Tab-separated table of C-alpha atoms in Angstrom:
chain	number	residue	atom	x	y	z
J	1	MET	CA	-8.242	-16.366	34.125
J	2	SER	CA	-7.239	-15.310	30.416
J	3	GLY	CA	-9.123	-12.347	29.018
J	4	GLU	CA	-9.315	-14.059	25.635
J	5	PRO	CA	-12.907	-15.073	24.947
J	6	ASP	CA	-13.533	-18.449	23.261
J	7	ALA	CA	-15.334	-19.124	20.029
J	8	LEU	CA	-18.453	-19.951	21.800
J	9	VAL	CA	-18.625	-16.664	23.760
J	10	VAL	CA	-17.827	-14.658	20.710
J	11	VAL	CA	-20.303	-16.362	18.396
J	12	ASN	CA	-23.141	-16.341	21.044
J	13	GLN	CA	-22.857	-12.508	21.453
J	14	LEU	CA	-22.821	-11.949	17.586
J	15	ARG	CA	-26.098	-14.124	17.673
J	16	ASP	CA	-27.367	-11.725	20.369
J	17	LEU	CA	-26.388	-8.682	18.264
J	18	ALA	CA	-27.925	-10.086	15.151
J	19	ALA	CA	-31.259	-10.870	17.027
J	20	ASP	CA	-31.778	-7.038	17.146
J	21	PRO	CA	-33.409	-5.876	13.818
J	22	MET	CA	-31.464	-2.564	14.179
J	23	ASN	CA	-28.160	-4.416	13.806
J	24	ARG	CA	-28.795	-6.527	10.940
J	25	ARG	CA	-28.150	-4.267	8.093
J	26	ALA	CA	-24.791	-2.913	9.442
J	27	ILE	CA	-23.507	-6.537	10.591
J	28	VAL	CA	-24.135	-7.731	6.947
J	29	GLN	CA	-22.594	-4.600	5.259
J	30	ASP	CA	-19.335	-5.127	7.387
J	31	GLN	CA	-16.510	-6.963	5.354
J	32	GLY	CA	-15.639	-9.000	8.221
J	33	CYS	CA	-18.752	-10.408	9.916
J	34	LEU	CA	-20.057	-12.617	7.269
J	35	PRO	CA	-16.752	-14.460	6.390
J	36	GLY	CA	-16.259	-14.801	10.288
J	37	LEU	CA	-19.536	-16.436	10.644
J	38	ILE	CA	-18.972	-18.766	7.587
J	39	ILE	CA	-15.718	-19.726	9.438
J	40	PHE	CA	-17.752	-20.677	12.575
J	41	LEU	CA	-20.033	-22.920	10.332
J	42	ASP	CA	-17.010	-25.346	10.007
J	43	HIS	CA	-16.097	-25.162	13.871
J	44	PRO	CA	-15.600	-28.522	15.517
J	45	ASN	CA	-18.027	-27.495	18.519
J	46	PRO	CA	-21.548	-28.262	17.345
J	47	GLN	CA	-22.860	-25.312	19.835
J	48	VAL	CA	-20.541	-22.877	18.154
J	49	VAL	CA	-21.863	-24.266	14.594
J	50	TYR	CA	-25.468	-23.983	15.898
J	51	SER	CA	-25.201	-20.456	17.364
J	52	ALA	CA	-23.601	-19.314	14.173
J	53	LEU	CA	-26.631	-20.668	12.065
J	54	LEU	CA	-28.928	-18.827	14.524
J	55	ALA	CA	-27.029	-15.613	13.682
J	56	VAL	CA	-27.161	-16.107	10.010
J	57	ARG	CA	-30.977	-16.857	10.272
J	58	TYR	CA	-31.444	-13.424	12.137
J	59	LEU	CA	-29.589	-11.693	9.376
J	60	ALA	CA	-31.322	-13.392	6.718
J	61	GLU	CA	-34.738	-12.237	8.204
J	62	CYS	CA	-33.705	-8.659	6.450
J	63	ARG	CA	-34.776	-8.879	3.081
J	64	GLN	CA	-32.058	-6.416	1.798
J	65	ASN	CA	-29.544	-8.789	3.377
J	66	LYS	CA	-30.250	-11.776	1.288
J	67	GLU	CA	-28.581	-10.985	-1.990
J	68	LYS	CA	-25.272	-10.212	-0.211
J	69	MET	CA	-25.557	-13.170	2.092
J	70	ARG	CA	-26.312	-15.635	-0.877
J	71	GLY	CA	-23.360	-14.133	-2.894
J	72	GLU	CA	-20.797	-14.126	0.132
J	73	LEU	CA	-18.227	-16.546	-0.902
J	74	GLY	CA	-18.577	-19.809	1.063
J	75	MET	CA	-21.803	-19.221	2.522
J	76	MET	CA	-24.099	-21.692	0.431
J	77	LEU	CA	-21.205	-24.253	0.297
J	78	SER	CA	-20.807	-24.065	4.274
J	79	LEU	CA	-24.532	-24.535	4.564
J	80	GLN	CA	-24.566	-27.609	2.184
J	81	ASN	CA	-21.714	-28.993	4.252
J	82	VAL	CA	-23.463	-28.731	7.565
J	83	MET	CA	-26.444	-30.469	6.235
J	84	GLN	CA	-24.536	-33.293	4.457
J	85	LYS	CA	-22.189	-34.097	7.443
J	86	THR	CA	-23.344	-37.463	9.008
J	87	THR	CA	-22.265	-35.933	12.523
J	88	THR	CA	-24.417	-33.078	12.413
J	89	PRO	CA	-27.235	-33.038	14.827
J	90	GLY	CA	-30.724	-33.180	13.252
J	91	GLU	CA	-31.846	-29.896	14.714
J	92	THR	CA	-28.641	-28.208	13.109
J	93	LYS	CA	-29.366	-29.875	9.848
J	94	LEU	CA	-32.871	-28.479	9.932
J	95	LEU	CA	-31.750	-25.067	10.671
J	96	ALA	CA	-29.051	-24.970	8.039
J	97	SER	CA	-31.628	-26.344	5.447
J	98	GLU	CA	-33.993	-23.497	6.445
J	99	ILE	CA	-31.367	-20.873	5.867
J	100	TYR	CA	-30.230	-22.470	2.594
J	101	GLU	CA	-33.858	-22.590	1.297
J	102	LEU	CA	-34.544	-19.107	2.222
J	103	LEU	CA	-31.415	-17.499	0.543
J	104	GLN	CA	-31.972	-19.654	-2.390
J	105	ALA	CA	-35.824	-18.602	-2.812
J	106	SER	CA	-34.810	-14.908	-2.254
J	107	ASN	CA	-33.052	-15.190	-5.757
J	108	SER	CA	-36.517	-15.311	-7.580
J	109	GLU	CA	-38.181	-13.124	-5.164
J	110	ASP	CA	-35.772	-10.259	-5.769
J	111	ALA	CA	-36.443	-10.147	-9.382
J	112	TYR	CA	-39.975	-9.158	-8.833
J	113	LYS	CA	-39.570	-6.801	-5.984
J	114	PRO	CA	-38.727	-3.006	-6.474
J	115	LYS	CA	-35.546	-1.841	-5.019
J	116	GLU	CA	-35.928	-0.055	-1.718
J	117	PRO	CA	-33.927	3.153	-1.023
J	118	SER	CA	-30.514	2.218	0.268
J	119	CYS	CA	-29.965	3.055	3.972
J	120	ARG	CA	-26.875	5.197	4.966
J	121	ARG	CA	-23.791	2.842	5.379
J	122	LYS	CA	-22.328	2.877	8.959
J	123	PRO	CA	-18.822	2.730	9.624
J	124	GLN	CA	-17.176	-0.725	9.697
J	125	PHE	CA	-16.607	-2.845	12.718
J	126	PHE	CA	-13.436	-4.354	11.787
J	127	LEU	CA	-9.992	-2.396	11.419
J	128	GLY	CA	-8.432	-2.992	8.101
J	129	SER	CA	-11.285	-4.737	6.294
J	130	THR	CA	-10.873	-2.046	3.567
J	131	ASN	CA	-7.233	-1.882	3.326
J	132	LYS	CA	-6.421	-0.831	-0.302
J	133	GLN	CA	-2.859	-2.453	-0.048
J	134	ALA	CA	-4.256	-5.990	0.406
J	135	LYS	CA	-6.691	-8.319	-1.098
J	136	THR	CA	-8.443	-11.652	-0.383
J	137	VAL	CA	-7.787	-14.888	-2.321
J	138	VAL	CA	-9.902	-17.981	-1.603
J	139	LEU	CA	-8.067	-21.262	-2.873
J	140	HIS	CA	-9.804	-24.728	-3.217
J	141	ILE	CA	-6.913	-27.219	-2.413
J	142	ASP	CA	-6.990	-30.642	-3.748
J	143	GLY	CA	-5.018	-32.916	-1.225
J	144	LEU	CA	-5.881	-30.683	1.865
J	145	ASP	CA	-6.909	-33.830	3.723
J	146	ASP	CA	-5.563	-33.722	7.266
J	147	SER	CA	-3.385	-31.898	9.793
J	148	SER	CA	-0.032	-32.920	8.073
J	149	ARG	CA	-1.135	-31.595	4.969
J	150	ARG	CA	-2.288	-28.422	6.588
J	151	SER	CA	1.001	-28.101	8.027
J	152	LEU	CA	2.660	-28.413	4.772
J	153	CYS	CA	0.264	-25.737	3.261
J	154	GLU	CA	1.051	-23.393	6.230
J	155	GLU	CA	4.968	-23.731	5.631
J	156	ALA	CA	4.515	-23.159	1.937
J	157	LEU	CA	2.511	-19.962	2.279
J	158	LEU	CA	4.722	-18.718	5.088
J	159	LYS	CA	7.616	-18.594	2.758
J	160	ILE	CA	6.041	-16.218	0.423
J	161	ARG	CA	6.690	-12.605	0.941
J	162	GLY	CA	3.408	-10.547	0.802
J	163	VAL	CA	1.238	-13.215	2.477
J	164	ILE	CA	-0.559	-11.391	5.355
J	165	SER	CA	-2.566	-13.914	6.857
J	166	PHE	CA	-4.516	-17.147	6.101
J	167	THR	CA	-7.092	-19.515	7.694
J	168	PHE	CA	-8.466	-22.984	6.664
J	169	GLN	CA	-11.886	-24.483	6.017
J	170	MET	CA	-10.817	-28.011	6.223
J	171	ALA	CA	-14.166	-29.740	5.641
J	172	VAL	CA	-14.436	-27.983	2.082
J	173	LYS	CA	-10.637	-28.063	1.431
J	174	ARG	CA	-10.309	-24.347	1.281
J	175	CYS	CA	-7.692	-21.652	2.385
J	176	ILE	CA	-8.836	-18.092	2.672
J	177	ILE	CA	-5.705	-15.792	2.308
J	178	ARG	CA	-4.954	-12.030	2.581
J	179	ILE	CA	-2.106	-10.869	0.552
J	180	ARG	CA	-0.478	-7.638	-0.704
J	181	SER	CA	-2.300	-6.236	-3.502
J	182	ASP	CA	0.761	-6.579	-5.888
J	183	LEU	CA	1.163	-10.414	-5.102
J	184	LYS	CA	-0.286	-12.411	-7.894
J	185	ALA	CA	-2.672	-15.425	-6.896
J	186	GLU	CA	-0.643	-17.505	-9.139
J	187	ALA	CA	2.300	-17.441	-6.782
J	188	LEU	CA	0.110	-18.760	-3.880
J	189	GLY	CA	-0.554	-21.844	-6.686
J	190	SER	CA	2.893	-22.350	-7.125
J	191	ALA	CA	3.708	-22.374	-3.554
J	192	ILE	CA	1.042	-25.018	-2.968
J	193	ALA	CA	2.339	-27.049	-6.121
J	194	SER	CA	5.796	-27.069	-4.706
J	195	THR	CA	4.653	-29.332	-1.743
J	196	GLU	CA	4.071	-32.064	-4.443
J	197	VAL	CA	1.319	-33.484	-2.699
J	198	MET	CA	-1.349	-30.857	-3.105
J	199	LYS	CA	-2.700	-28.538	-6.016
J	200	ALA	CA	-4.537	-25.344	-5.703
J	201	GLN	CA	-7.192	-23.773	-7.742
J	202	GLN	CA	-8.581	-20.248	-7.128
J	203	VAL	CA	-12.173	-19.791	-6.318
J	204	VAL	CA	-14.003	-16.779	-7.714
J	205	ARG	CA	-17.486	-15.399	-8.259
J	206	GLY	CA	-18.620	-15.393	-11.782
J	207	GLU	CA	-20.944	-12.791	-13.489
J	208	ASP	CA	-24.021	-14.806	-12.779
J	209	GLY	CA	-23.166	-14.862	-8.967
J	210	ASN	CA	-21.998	-18.558	-8.827
J	211	GLU	CA	-18.817	-19.801	-7.653
J	212	VAL	CA	-15.968	-20.542	-10.492
J	213	ILE	CA	-12.974	-22.796	-9.971
J	214	ILE	CA	-9.976	-21.475	-11.921
J	215	PRO	CA	-6.777	-23.685	-12.297
J	216	PHE	CA	-3.472	-22.006	-12.042
J	217	PRO	CA	-0.826	-22.505	-14.885
J	218	GLU	CA	1.144	-25.826	-14.391
J	219	ASP	CA	4.488	-24.449	-15.648
J	220	GLY	CA	5.321	-22.939	-12.411
J	221	SER	CA	6.567	-19.873	-14.341
J	222	VAL	CA	5.353	-17.133	-11.577
J	223	ALA	CA	8.317	-15.893	-9.620
J	224	VAL	CA	7.742	-16.121	-5.974
J	225	GLU	CA	9.734	-13.724	-3.569
J	226	GLN	CA	10.298	-15.608	-0.201
J	227	ASN	CA	10.265	-14.497	3.112
J	228	VAL	CA	13.796	-14.701	4.902
J	229	ASN	CA	12.460	-14.712	8.431
J	230	LEU	CA	8.924	-13.577	9.144
J	231	PRO	CA	5.815	-13.112	7.213
J	232	ASP	CA	5.458	-9.637	5.638
J	233	TYR	CA	2.616	-8.426	7.875
J	234	LEU	CA	1.053	-4.968	6.877
J	235	PRO	CA	1.445	-2.450	9.712
J	236	GLU	CA	-1.699	-1.326	11.577
J	237	GLU	CA	-1.290	2.226	10.450
J	238	GLU	CA	-2.318	1.600	7.277
J	239	SER	CA	-5.899	0.795	8.340
J	240	PRO	CA	-8.166	3.624	7.544
J	241	SER	CA	-9.267	3.626	11.198
J	242	GLN	CA	-6.321	4.774	13.431
J	243	GLU	CA	-8.190	6.323	16.376
J	244	PRO	CA	-9.029	3.708	19.275
J	245	ASP	CA	-12.456	5.508	20.071
J	246	LYS	CA	-13.352	5.319	16.175
J	247	ALA	CA	-12.451	1.623	15.606
J	248	VAL	CA	-15.700	0.194	16.760
J	249	THR	CA	-19.075	1.513	15.553
J	250	SER	CA	-21.895	1.553	18.285
J	251	VAL	CA	-25.231	0.084	16.430
J	252	GLY	CA	-28.733	-0.803	17.744
J	253	THR	CA	-27.779	-2.220	21.141
J	254	GLY	CA	-25.595	0.892	22.204
J	255	GLN	CA	-22.365	0.831	23.961
J	256	ASP	CA	-22.497	-2.875	25.169
J	257	GLY	CA	-23.230	-4.016	21.671
J	258	ALA	CA	-20.071	-1.902	20.490
J	259	GLY	CA	-17.756	-3.245	23.126
J	260	TRP	CA	-18.841	-6.773	22.181
J	261	LEU	CA	-18.382	-5.918	18.467
J	262	GLY	CA	-14.873	-4.877	19.278
J	263	THR	CA	-14.259	-8.131	21.273
J	264	ALA	CA	-15.707	-10.289	18.241
J	265	ALA	CA	-13.469	-8.394	15.794
J	266	ASN	CA	-10.447	-8.919	17.652
J	267	PHE	CA	-11.060	-12.476	17.883
J	268	LEU	CA	-12.218	-12.969	14.250
J	269	SER	CA	-9.123	-10.898	13.145
J	270	ARG	CA	-6.681	-13.024	15.383
J	271	SER	CA	-8.338	-16.244	13.841
J	272	PHE	CA	-6.765	-15.217	10.482
J	273	TYR	CA	-3.230	-14.914	11.731
J	274	TRP	CA	-2.062	-18.565	12.240
């Protein structure tokens, strides 16, 4: 039997950890957990989606989490997608709608409530999540309609020297890409355009907190340094946490929780390396 847990096992454990109020602030402050849960919202297994929604619902019960959750790239869009899918079970739609309304309502509530003293930040769960030599770019890709287009997109991205990892959210035609900090996002747009059947635009968050779609120049003037063999992955030693005993933080639920957070971290981290 393989030691690799499947998505349902991992998301169920994240849900159970989120059920403990002692864990909720630390989970949301981590830079890897929310993006991971958003990816689970687009999973083909309805049980995974429902369990991920339960985890998000638990996290949203902490008022101090709501602003960050609402502003997390893809969160509100993924909730809308779950609600609008014709194949989504009724109970799942209701839960997604409840979370969406809860996060939307907090936007006006927060304006009238005094800011509470900030809690001490705990160490992050995920290795490499604050790597200064890498950054994350989100692309909306017109034409990303099926698995064949996705394969074309993968081939184009893998040719770029400086692409570290990527994952797809097919339902909303998005690709989340980790790249070297010195690689321009325009190079990604040029690579996608080279397929001649897809066109990429960058998704960023505006000053008002809403998502903004920014088109790339169409002249293709950005030079793209290509990989000769394999993608240019950043070495693990560049991570701020190098010692195995310090890679995972124990929060709330003690050592069992810490161990499972490590498992979840490894699973979600690997999901970005396709």
